[in-house]
mmCIF file of C-alpha atoms in Angstrom:
data_model
loop_
_atom_site.group_PDB
_atom_site.id
_atom_site.type_symbol
_atom_site.label_atom_id
_atom_site.label_comp_id
_atom_site.label_asym_id
_atom_site.label_seq_id
_atom_site.Cartn_x
_atom_site.Cartn_y
_atom_site.Cartn_z
ATOM 1 C CA MET A 1 93.002 -9.896 64.272
ATOM 2 C CA GLN A 2 96.852 -11.109 64.689
ATOM 3 C CA LYS A 3 98.732 -9.583 67.703
ATOM 4 C CA VAL A 4 102.465 -9.370 68.228
ATOM 5 C CA PRO A 5 104.558 -8.371 71.319
ATOM 6 C CA PHE A 6 105.641 -4.740 71.067
ATOM 7 C CA GLY A 7 109.204 -5.417 71.476
ATOM 8 C CA LYS A 8 110.221 -6.024 74.989
ATOM 9 C CA LEU A 9 107.561 -3.371 76.619
ATOM 10 C CA GLY A 10 105.475 -6.233 77.758
ATOM 11 C CA PHE A 11 102.204 -5.911 75.677
ATOM 12 C CA ASP A 12 100.875 -7.068 72.483
ATOM 13 C CA VAL A 13 99.739 -4.913 69.518
ATOM 14 C CA SER A 14 97.538 -5.769 66.615
ATOM 15 C CA ARG A 15 99.468 -5.789 63.230
ATOM 16 C CA LEU A 16 96.802 -3.168 61.805
ATOM 17 C CA GLY A 17 96.666 -0.119 63.817
ATOM 18 C CA MET A 18 93.900 2.713 63.341
ATOM 19 C CA GLY A 19 95.338 5.802 62.017
ATOM 20 C CA CYS A 20 93.484 8.945 62.695
ATOM 21 C CA MET A 21 94.505 11.336 59.981
ATOM 22 C CA ARG A 22 92.235 10.607 57.319
ATOM 23 C CA LEU A 23 88.831 9.931 59.303
ATOM 24 C CA PRO A 24 85.593 10.600 57.575
ATOM 25 C CA THR A 25 84.917 14.150 57.008
ATOM 26 C CA MET A 26 81.737 16.233 56.138
ATOM 27 C CA GLN A 27 81.205 19.899 55.170
ATOM 28 C CA GLN A 28 79.754 22.067 57.826
ATOM 29 C CA ASP A 29 79.581 25.795 57.862
ATOM 30 C CA GLY A 30 81.748 26.016 54.766
ATOM 31 C CA LYS A 31 84.432 24.229 56.274
ATOM 32 C CA THR A 32 85.479 20.426 56.152
ATOM 33 C CA VAL A 33 85.229 18.762 59.597
ATOM 34 C CA ILE A 34 85.365 15.302 60.983
ATOM 35 C CA ASP A 35 82.006 13.668 60.483
ATOM 36 C CA ARG A 36 82.182 12.484 64.401
ATOM 37 C CA GLU A 37 79.423 10.244 64.499
ATOM 38 C CA ALA A 38 80.825 8.165 61.674
ATOM 39 C CA ALA A 39 84.405 8.281 62.895
ATOM 40 C CA ILE A 40 83.699 7.506 66.092
ATOM 41 C CA SER A 41 81.506 4.361 64.824
ATOM 42 C CA MET A 42 84.579 3.372 62.660
ATOM 43 C CA ILE A 43 87.005 3.452 65.536
ATOM 44 C CA ARG A 44 84.887 1.784 67.679
ATOM 45 C CA ARG A 45 84.063 -0.956 65.177
ATOM 46 C CA GLY A 46 87.831 -1.416 64.554
ATOM 47 C CA ILE A 47 88.546 -1.998 68.418
ATOM 48 C CA ASP A 48 85.477 -4.507 68.667
ATOM 49 C CA LYS A 49 87.311 -6.276 65.554
ATOM 50 C CA GLY A 50 90.437 -6.321 67.470
ATOM 51 C CA ILE A 51 92.453 -3.232 66.567
ATOM 52 C CA ASN A 52 94.060 -2.367 70.019
ATOM 53 C CA TYR A 53 96.598 0.720 68.378
ATOM 54 C CA VAL A 54 95.154 4.093 67.858
ATOM 55 C CA ASP A 55 97.493 7.142 66.425
ATOM 56 C CA THR A 56 96.740 10.271 66.229
ATOM 57 C CA ALA A 57 98.514 13.734 66.745
ATOM 58 C CA TYR A 58 98.410 17.307 67.379
ATOM 59 C CA GLY A 59 97.623 18.646 64.021
ATOM 60 C CA TYR A 60 95.513 16.003 62.120
ATOM 61 C CA HIS A 61 92.437 17.422 60.793
ATOM 62 C CA ASN A 62 93.418 21.007 61.860
ATOM 63 C CA GLY A 63 93.514 19.899 65.603
ATOM 64 C CA GLU A 64 90.267 17.819 65.645
ATOM 65 C CA SER A 65 91.542 14.259 65.505
ATOM 66 C CA GLU A 66 92.652 14.226 69.071
ATOM 67 C CA ILE A 67 89.210 15.459 70.259
ATOM 68 C CA VAL A 68 87.421 12.830 68.118
ATOM 69 C CA ALA A 69 89.668 10.164 69.034
ATOM 70 C CA GLY A 70 89.248 10.751 72.733
ATOM 71 C CA LEU A 71 85.310 10.746 72.370
ATOM 72 C CA ALA A 72 85.540 7.481 70.465
ATOM 73 C CA LEU A 73 87.829 6.028 73.494
ATOM 74 C CA LYS A 74 84.853 6.690 75.903
ATOM 75 C CA ASP A 75 82.911 3.988 77.394
ATOM 76 C CA GLY A 76 85.388 1.673 78.122
ATOM 77 C CA TYR A 77 87.458 1.669 74.860
ATOM 78 C CA ARG A 78 90.248 3.635 76.294
ATOM 79 C CA GLU A 79 91.145 0.586 78.336
ATOM 80 C CA LYS A 80 91.199 -1.727 75.186
ATOM 81 C CA VAL A 81 94.130 0.243 73.109
ATOM 82 C CA THR A 82 97.533 1.534 73.157
ATOM 83 C CA LEU A 83 97.200 5.359 72.428
ATOM 84 C CA THR A 84 99.824 7.528 70.363
ATOM 85 C CA SER A 85 100.024 10.906 70.082
ATOM 86 C CA LYS A 86 102.612 13.250 69.106
ATOM 87 C CA LEU A 87 104.598 16.270 70.143
ATOM 88 C CA PRO A 88 104.539 18.923 67.309
ATOM 89 C CA VAL A 89 108.321 19.719 67.378
ATOM 90 C CA TRP A 90 107.692 22.985 65.029
ATOM 91 C CA LEU A 91 105.492 24.430 67.972
ATOM 92 C CA VAL A 92 108.311 24.231 70.510
ATOM 93 C CA ASN A 93 110.077 27.431 70.826
ATOM 94 C CA GLU A 94 111.263 27.175 74.446
ATOM 95 C CA GLU A 95 111.698 24.318 76.784
ATOM 96 C CA LYS A 96 108.525 25.018 78.566
ATOM 97 C CA ASP A 97 106.486 24.670 75.553
ATOM 98 C CA MET A 98 106.757 20.636 75.650
ATOM 99 C CA ASN A 99 104.995 20.374 78.877
ATOM 100 C CA ARG A 100 102.291 23.133 77.831
ATOM 101 C CA LEU A 101 101.545 21.064 74.497
ATOM 102 C CA LEU A 102 101.567 17.519 76.142
ATOM 103 C CA ASP A 103 98.886 19.064 78.819
ATOM 104 C CA GLU A 104 96.929 20.420 76.029
ATOM 105 C CA GLN A 105 96.957 17.350 74.120
ATOM 106 C CA LEU A 106 95.884 15.245 77.229
ATOM 107 C CA LYS A 107 93.030 17.653 77.795
ATOM 108 C CA LYS A 108 91.784 17.388 74.021
ATOM 109 C CA LEU A 109 92.205 13.447 74.378
ATOM 110 C CA ASP A 110 90.374 13.628 77.579
ATOM 111 C CA VAL A 111 92.573 11.127 79.025
ATOM 112 C CA PRO A 112 95.117 10.976 82.126
ATOM 113 C CA TYR A 113 98.165 9.433 80.249
ATOM 114 C CA LEU A 114 99.399 8.516 76.927
ATOM 115 C CA ASP A 115 100.799 4.816 76.315
ATOM 116 C CA PHE A 116 103.186 6.724 73.738
ATOM 117 C CA TYR A 117 104.126 10.342 73.182
ATOM 118 C CA ILE A 118 106.449 10.810 70.358
ATOM 119 C CA LEU A 119 108.368 13.336 68.586
ATOM 120 C CA HIS A 120 106.726 14.218 65.498
ATOM 121 C CA ALA A 121 108.011 14.257 61.959
ATOM 122 C CA LEU A 122 111.570 14.638 62.739
ATOM 123 C CA ASN A 123 114.719 15.547 60.575
ATOM 124 C CA LYS A 124 118.009 16.346 61.239
ATOM 125 C CA GLY A 125 117.321 20.273 61.845
ATOM 126 C CA SER A 126 114.021 19.726 64.060
ATOM 127 C CA PHE A 127 115.742 16.881 66.125
ATOM 128 C CA GLU A 128 118.855 19.350 66.596
ATOM 129 C CA LYS A 129 116.166 21.785 68.036
ATOM 130 C CA MET A 130 114.783 19.376 70.307
ATOM 131 C CA GLN A 131 118.164 18.406 71.565
ATOM 132 C CA ALA A 132 118.841 22.039 72.309
ATOM 133 C CA PHE A 133 115.899 22.299 74.308
ATOM 134 C CA ASN A 134 116.585 18.887 76.170
ATOM 135 C CA TYR A 135 113.835 16.666 75.326
ATOM 136 C CA LYS A 136 115.326 13.764 77.447
ATOM 137 C CA LYS A 137 114.886 16.185 80.507
ATOM 138 C CA PHE A 138 111.017 16.493 79.567
ATOM 139 C CA PHE A 139 110.400 12.596 78.574
ATOM 140 C CA LYS A 140 111.998 11.917 82.001
ATOM 141 C CA GLU A 141 109.617 14.092 83.701
ATOM 142 C CA ALA A 142 106.665 13.057 81.745
ATOM 143 C CA LEU A 143 107.281 9.455 82.346
ATOM 144 C CA SER A 144 108.049 10.028 86.019
ATOM 145 C CA ASP A 145 104.534 11.853 86.578
ATOM 146 C CA GLY A 146 102.706 9.209 84.669
ATOM 147 C CA ARG A 147 101.292 11.516 82.174
ATOM 148 C CA ILE A 148 103.175 9.184 79.427
ATOM 149 C CA ARG A 149 104.381 5.558 79.565
ATOM 150 C CA HIS A 150 106.851 5.142 76.759
ATOM 151 C CA THR A 151 108.554 7.747 74.198
ATOM 152 C CA GLY A 152 109.456 7.640 70.496
ATOM 153 C CA PHE A 153 109.736 9.490 67.370
ATOM 154 C CA SER A 154 108.254 9.612 63.875
ATOM 155 C CA PHE A 155 110.720 10.258 61.002
ATOM 156 C CA HIS A 156 110.879 12.044 57.502
ATOM 157 C CA ASP A 157 114.581 12.351 56.593
ATOM 158 C CA GLY A 158 117.375 10.368 55.504
ATOM 159 C CA ALA A 159 119.005 7.206 56.729
ATOM 160 C CA GLU A 160 121.946 8.696 58.272
ATOM 161 C CA ALA A 161 119.848 11.107 60.368
ATOM 162 C CA PHE A 162 117.707 8.174 61.283
ATOM 163 C CA LEU A 163 120.484 6.290 62.824
ATOM 164 C CA ASN A 164 121.873 9.347 64.525
ATOM 165 C CA ILE A 165 118.270 10.018 66.169
ATOM 166 C CA LEU A 166 118.161 5.995 66.926
ATOM 167 C CA GLY A 167 121.249 6.133 68.769
ATOM 168 C CA ASP A 168 120.872 9.405 70.867
ATOM 169 C CA TRP A 169 118.817 7.885 73.562
ATOM 170 C CA ASP A 170 118.672 4.356 75.011
ATOM 171 C CA GLN A 171 114.878 4.762 76.260
ATOM 172 C CA TRP A 172 113.118 4.938 72.735
ATOM 173 C CA GLY A 173 110.100 2.652 72.834
ATOM 174 C CA MET A 174 109.220 2.726 69.287
ATOM 175 C CA ALA A 175 110.250 4.400 65.971
ATOM 176 C CA GLN A 176 107.388 5.321 63.645
ATOM 177 C CA ILE A 177 108.808 5.426 59.719
ATOM 178 C CA GLN A 178 107.176 5.840 56.399
ATOM 179 C CA PHE A 179 107.838 2.402 54.632
ATOM 180 C CA ASN A 180 106.331 0.589 51.833
ATOM 181 C CA TYR A 181 107.598 -1.483 48.447
ATOM 182 C CA LEU A 182 107.978 1.499 46.770
ATOM 183 C CA ASP A 183 110.025 3.563 49.082
ATOM 184 C CA ASP A 184 112.050 0.966 51.000
ATOM 185 C CA ASP A 185 115.231 2.496 49.861
ATOM 186 C CA LYS A 186 114.012 5.942 51.027
ATOM 187 C CA GLN A 187 113.741 7.793 54.360
ATOM 188 C CA ALA A 188 114.830 5.677 57.126
ATOM 189 C CA THR A 189 115.324 2.786 54.550
ATOM 190 C CA GLU A 190 115.052 -1.067 54.767
ATOM 191 C CA ALA A 191 118.666 -0.928 56.564
ATOM 192 C CA GLY A 192 117.443 1.563 59.353
ATOM 193 C CA LEU A 193 114.199 -0.464 59.964
ATOM 194 C CA ILE A 194 116.567 -3.626 60.558
ATOM 195 C CA ALA A 195 118.853 -1.406 62.643
ATOM 196 C CA ALA A 196 115.980 -0.603 64.762
ATOM 197 C CA GLY A 197 115.146 -4.016 65.250
ATOM 198 C CA LYS A 198 118.913 -4.625 66.106
ATOM 199 C CA ALA A 199 118.754 -1.996 68.946
ATOM 200 C CA GLY A 200 115.480 -3.204 70.399
ATOM 201 C CA VAL A 201 113.318 -0.372 69.049
ATOM 202 C CA PRO A 202 109.890 -1.854 67.526
ATOM 203 C CA ILE A 203 108.850 -0.132 64.194
ATOM 204 C CA VAL A 204 105.382 1.371 63.767
ATOM 205 C CA ILE A 205 104.866 1.855 60.129
ATOM 206 C CA MET A 206 102.896 5.105 58.400
ATOM 207 C CA GLU A 207 102.134 5.338 54.580
ATOM 208 C CA PRO A 208 102.125 1.745 54.007
ATOM 209 C CA LEU A 209 99.875 2.357 50.789
ATOM 210 C CA ARG A 210 101.770 5.647 49.892
ATOM 211 C CA GLY A 211 98.822 7.763 50.835
ATOM 212 C CA GLY A 212 96.241 5.349 48.989
ATOM 213 C CA ALA A 213 98.391 5.538 45.448
ATOM 214 C CA LEU A 214 99.560 1.628 45.792
ATOM 215 C CA ALA A 215 95.963 0.662 46.598
ATOM 216 C CA ASN A 216 95.105 2.110 43.021
ATOM 217 C CA PRO A 217 97.838 1.024 40.304
ATOM 218 C CA PRO A 218 97.992 2.501 37.121
ATOM 219 C CA ALA A 219 96.676 0.022 34.377
ATOM 220 C CA ASP A 220 100.178 -1.727 33.472
ATOM 221 C CA VAL A 221 101.087 -2.403 36.894
ATOM 222 C CA LYS A 222 97.660 -3.647 37.563
ATOM 223 C CA ALA A 223 97.696 -5.899 34.571
ATOM 224 C CA LEU A 224 100.916 -7.531 36.190
ATOM 225 C CA MET A 225 98.973 -8.153 39.450
ATOM 226 C CA ASP A 226 96.276 -9.710 37.412
ATOM 227 C CA GLY A 227 98.321 -12.136 35.291
ATOM 228 C CA HIS A 228 100.424 -13.329 38.150
ATOM 229 C CA ASP A 229 99.797 -16.902 39.290
ATOM 230 C CA VAL A 230 99.162 -15.569 43.035
ATOM 231 C CA LYS A 231 95.812 -13.868 43.255
ATOM 232 C CA LYS A 232 96.263 -10.732 45.649
ATOM 233 C CA SER A 233 94.812 -7.454 45.363
ATOM 234 C CA ALA A 234 97.020 -4.350 45.306
ATOM 235 C CA VAL A 235 96.338 -3.649 48.980
ATOM 236 C CA GLU A 236 97.347 -7.137 50.049
ATOM 237 C CA TRP A 237 100.588 -7.070 48.138
ATOM 238 C CA ALA A 238 101.484 -3.566 49.817
ATOM 239 C CA PHE A 239 100.340 -4.995 53.323
ATOM 240 C CA SER A 240 101.937 -8.437 52.978
ATOM 241 C CA TYR A 241 105.444 -6.552 51.986
ATOM 242 C CA ILE A 242 105.558 -4.953 55.090
ATOM 243 C CA ALA A 243 104.180 -7.458 57.409
ATOM 244 C CA ASP A 244 106.857 -10.015 56.443
ATOM 245 C CA TYR A 245 109.240 -7.966 58.465
ATOM 246 C CA ALA A 246 109.672 -9.136 62.264
ATOM 247 C CA GLU A 247 110.814 -5.709 63.459
ATOM 248 C CA VAL A 248 107.493 -4.320 62.413
ATOM 249 C CA ALA A 249 105.108 -4.176 65.495
ATOM 250 C CA THR A 250 101.982 -2.472 63.891
ATOM 251 C CA ILE A 251 101.179 -1.225 60.652
ATOM 252 C CA LEU A 252 98.849 2.190 60.345
ATOM 253 C CA SER A 253 96.231 2.596 58.198
ATOM 254 C CA GLY A 254 94.576 5.891 57.720
ATOM 255 C CA MET A 255 91.148 4.321 56.793
ATOM 256 C CA SER A 256 88.101 6.823 55.797
ATOM 257 C CA ASN A 257 85.295 5.086 56.057
ATOM 258 C CA GLN A 258 83.918 1.324 57.380
ATOM 259 C CA GLN A 259 84.204 -0.452 53.948
ATOM 260 C CA GLN A 260 88.058 0.316 53.981
ATOM 261 C CA LEU A 261 88.374 -0.677 57.463
ATOM 262 C CA ASP A 262 86.480 -3.888 57.020
ATOM 263 C CA ASP A 263 88.510 -4.893 53.933
ATOM 264 C CA ASN A 264 91.944 -3.899 55.837
ATOM 265 C CA ILE A 265 90.753 -6.082 58.565
ATOM 266 C CA ALA A 266 90.039 -8.967 56.358
ATOM 267 C CA VAL A 267 93.435 -8.692 54.695
ATOM 268 C CA PHE A 268 95.272 -8.735 57.930
ATOM 269 C CA GLU A 269 93.640 -11.996 59.019
ATOM 270 C CA ASN A 270 96.149 -13.464 56.715
ATOM 271 C CA LEU A 271 99.218 -11.822 57.146
ATOM 272 C CA THR A 272 102.175 -13.288 59.139
ATOM 273 C CA VAL A 273 105.793 -12.399 59.855
ATOM 274 C CA GLY A 274 107.836 -14.410 57.226
ATOM 275 C CA GLY A 275 104.443 -15.131 55.313
ATOM 276 C CA LEU A 276 106.085 -14.156 51.744
ATOM 277 C CA THR A 277 107.673 -16.942 49.416
ATOM 278 C CA GLU A 278 110.771 -16.088 47.788
ATOM 279 C CA LYS A 279 108.633 -15.932 44.734
ATOM 280 C CA ASP A 280 106.322 -13.423 46.480
ATOM 281 C CA LYS A 281 109.458 -11.141 47.189
ATOM 282 C CA ALA A 282 110.712 -11.511 43.567
ATOM 283 C CA PHE A 283 107.169 -10.597 42.066
ATOM 284 C CA ILE A 284 106.965 -7.461 44.481
ATOM 285 C CA LYS A 285 110.452 -6.299 43.011
ATOM 286 C CA GLU A 286 108.921 -6.559 39.747
ATOM 287 C CA LEU A 287 106.058 -4.112 41.064
ATOM 288 C CA LYS A 288 108.409 -1.786 41.904
ATOM 289 C CA LYS A 289 110.539 -1.929 38.812
ATOM 290 C CA ALA A 290 107.337 -1.169 36.977
ATOM 291 C CA TYR A 291 106.439 1.466 38.805
ATOM 292 C CA LEU A 292 110.042 2.912 38.458
ATOM 293 C CA ALA A 293 109.990 2.452 34.647
ATOM 294 C CA ARG A 294 106.881 4.971 34.357
ATOM 295 C CA ILE A 295 109.431 7.706 35.495
ATOM 296 C CA PRO A 296 109.698 10.142 32.472
ATOM 297 C CA VAL A 297 112.665 12.621 33.818
ATOM 298 C CA GLY A 298 115.809 11.003 34.874
ATOM 299 C CA CYS A 299 116.437 13.572 37.489
ATOM 300 C CA THR A 300 118.601 12.248 40.399
ATOM 301 C CA GLY A 301 117.710 15.318 42.490
ATOM 302 C CA CYS A 302 121.529 16.454 42.689
ATOM 303 C CA ARG A 303 120.100 20.053 42.691
ATOM 304 C CA TYR A 304 123.502 21.061 40.584
ATOM 305 C CA CYS A 305 120.666 23.057 38.498
ATOM 306 C CA VAL A 306 119.520 25.218 41.287
ATOM 307 C CA PRO A 307 119.880 28.025 42.358
ATOM 308 C CA CYS A 308 118.303 29.213 38.935
ATOM 309 C CA PRO A 309 118.548 32.941 37.979
ATOM 310 C CA ASN A 310 114.841 33.451 37.709
ATOM 311 C CA ASP A 311 114.387 31.208 40.974
ATOM 312 C CA VAL A 312 112.395 28.182 39.160
ATOM 313 C CA ARG A 313 112.483 25.071 41.488
ATOM 314 C CA ILE A 314 113.639 22.626 38.790
ATOM 315 C CA PRO A 315 114.246 19.573 40.770
ATOM 316 C CA ASP A 316 110.952 19.777 42.914
ATOM 317 C CA ILE A 317 109.120 20.565 39.571
ATOM 318 C CA PHE A 318 110.810 17.224 37.939
ATOM 319 C CA HIS A 319 110.023 15.343 41.292
ATOM 320 C CA ALA A 320 106.171 16.342 41.185
ATOM 321 C CA TYR A 321 106.179 15.327 37.709
ATOM 322 C CA ASN A 322 107.710 12.209 38.283
ATOM 323 C CA GLU A 323 105.617 11.204 41.118
ATOM 324 C CA ASN A 324 102.211 12.120 38.999
ATOM 325 C CA THR A 325 103.415 10.018 36.173
ATOM 326 C CA MET A 326 104.838 7.054 38.102
ATOM 327 C CA LEU A 327 101.820 6.749 40.187
ATOM 328 C CA GLY A 328 99.331 7.392 37.497
ATOM 329 C CA GLN A 329 97.363 10.073 39.626
ATOM 330 C CA GLU A 330 96.718 13.549 38.261
ATOM 331 C CA TRP A 331 95.409 14.900 41.438
ATOM 332 C CA LYS A 332 98.991 14.550 43.048
ATOM 333 C CA TYR A 333 101.166 16.242 40.283
ATOM 334 C CA SER A 334 98.452 19.070 40.354
ATOM 335 C CA TRP A 335 98.567 19.425 44.115
ATOM 336 C CA ASN A 336 102.141 19.268 44.652
ATOM 337 C CA TYR A 337 102.888 21.284 41.316
ATOM 338 C CA GLY A 338 100.080 23.495 42.211
ATOM 339 C CA ASN A 339 101.829 24.895 45.217
ATOM 340 C CA ILE A 340 104.914 25.649 43.257
ATOM 341 C CA VAL A 341 102.680 27.593 40.524
ATOM 342 C CA LYS A 342 101.338 29.390 43.852
ATOM 343 C CA GLU A 343 104.561 30.242 44.989
ATOM 344 C CA GLY A 344 105.649 31.841 41.754
ATOM 345 C CA HIS A 345 108.421 29.122 41.077
ATOM 346 C CA ASP A 346 106.997 26.978 38.403
ATOM 347 C CA ALA A 347 107.964 26.020 35.102
ATOM 348 C CA SER A 348 106.408 29.089 33.493
ATOM 349 C CA LYS A 349 109.079 31.182 34.809
ATOM 350 C CA CYS A 350 111.926 29.722 32.886
ATOM 351 C CA ILE A 351 113.606 32.439 30.431
ATOM 352 C CA GLY A 352 115.686 29.618 28.680
ATOM 353 C CA CYS A 353 119.001 30.823 29.605
ATOM 354 C CA GLY A 354 120.524 27.699 29.786
ATOM 355 C CA ALA A 355 122.695 27.810 32.972
ATOM 356 C CA CYS A 356 120.909 24.692 34.546
ATOM 357 C CA GLU A 357 121.768 22.650 31.293
ATOM 358 C CA GLY A 358 125.247 23.613 31.560
ATOM 359 C CA ALA A 359 125.177 22.487 35.182
ATOM 360 C CA CYS A 360 123.344 18.965 34.768
ATOM 361 C CA PRO A 361 125.313 16.019 35.095
ATOM 362 C CA GLN A 362 122.666 14.075 33.481
ATOM 363 C CA SER A 363 122.885 16.145 30.222
ATOM 364 C CA LEU A 364 118.668 16.423 30.586
ATOM 365 C CA PRO A 365 117.120 18.819 28.159
ATOM 366 C CA ILE A 366 115.726 20.763 31.020
ATOM 367 C CA ILE A 367 114.434 23.815 28.999
ATOM 368 C CA ASP A 368 112.565 21.721 26.817
ATOM 369 C CA LEU A 369 111.345 19.571 29.838
ATOM 370 C CA LEU A 370 110.342 22.586 31.649
ATOM 371 C CA SER A 371 108.093 23.753 28.788
ATOM 372 C CA ARG A 372 106.445 20.475 28.163
ATOM 373 C CA ILE A 373 105.417 20.102 31.956
ATOM 374 C CA ASP A 374 104.171 23.839 31.858
ATOM 375 C CA THR A 375 102.002 23.018 28.952
ATOM 376 C CA GLU A 376 100.819 19.755 30.144
ATOM 377 C CA TYR A 377 99.959 21.353 33.417
ATOM 378 C CA LYS A 378 97.986 24.336 31.980
ATOM 379 C CA ASN A 379 95.912 21.798 29.666
ATOM 380 C CA LYS A 380 95.077 19.934 32.606
#
């Protein structure tokens, strides 16, 4: 397992990190819970094979992930890894909540300290809340008393918000962002990743496979890969794109079974910073174009069509439909759109008034599109 320096913090990390959000599960008393025996075995096998970065969070697996990660790190395994968990900022309603939550998480993990404690899933609004609750004071106290060794944040918003957070404090030890070849112009973006590197803030990557979607490409995208003269699996193309960036310290993979673990370890044996040729980079751009060409509705998300008089969530419906078609994954469409249906804002609520079509800069036939989406969803 290749290891790289974690910025200037004085230690090395494996390029492949163990994400504990998608651990093996089982049914117990009618509930989905972590298969603890399988999860502990998998985490320890990963560490034995050279993974030395473990990432968990308060809410993963309905609060069970931290407990299982802590159990896996018994018997001398804690000393072999960099351990990260996250402050659930949505549960912080007053300043003292930050200390309470950290202490609760240390107890669940059964460890005296965390290598990284990071603000979880920040966006513009949640970061402003953390500023109001004086997150810097909390971090300084936790650093001083030894409960944490480094700070950071994970992020889900736009590039401007990312740069504002990045520049708000000079003691960030890392930034965790969603990044893959399909989304390199979204959220923090490639420019944000590079800006973090220039600021001396190492990057930890989440969702490198887009929740597994890039590991199982639709037939036309797979045909491109199969016909290319450089033979790599879909997983290899996705991971190699990210590993090429020197700003990236470690890439988290939410592995759900031992086979995925072993496959990923094998892929990472051959990944290096700067390992992609110009031809490789050009081909990855082709893959991205092939995915984007599958998008059926030319909605830009400008939101001029809302509010709808009948409260139809038009841009969200189109986004769910486009995602499903682009990735060739019916379950994703059904899950995202299914939530809109449950909340009563789906395409079936359209009354055909036409207000949206008059406001759409793209002149989309919104009424017909909504009718088609509603019919397809009901048929599926």
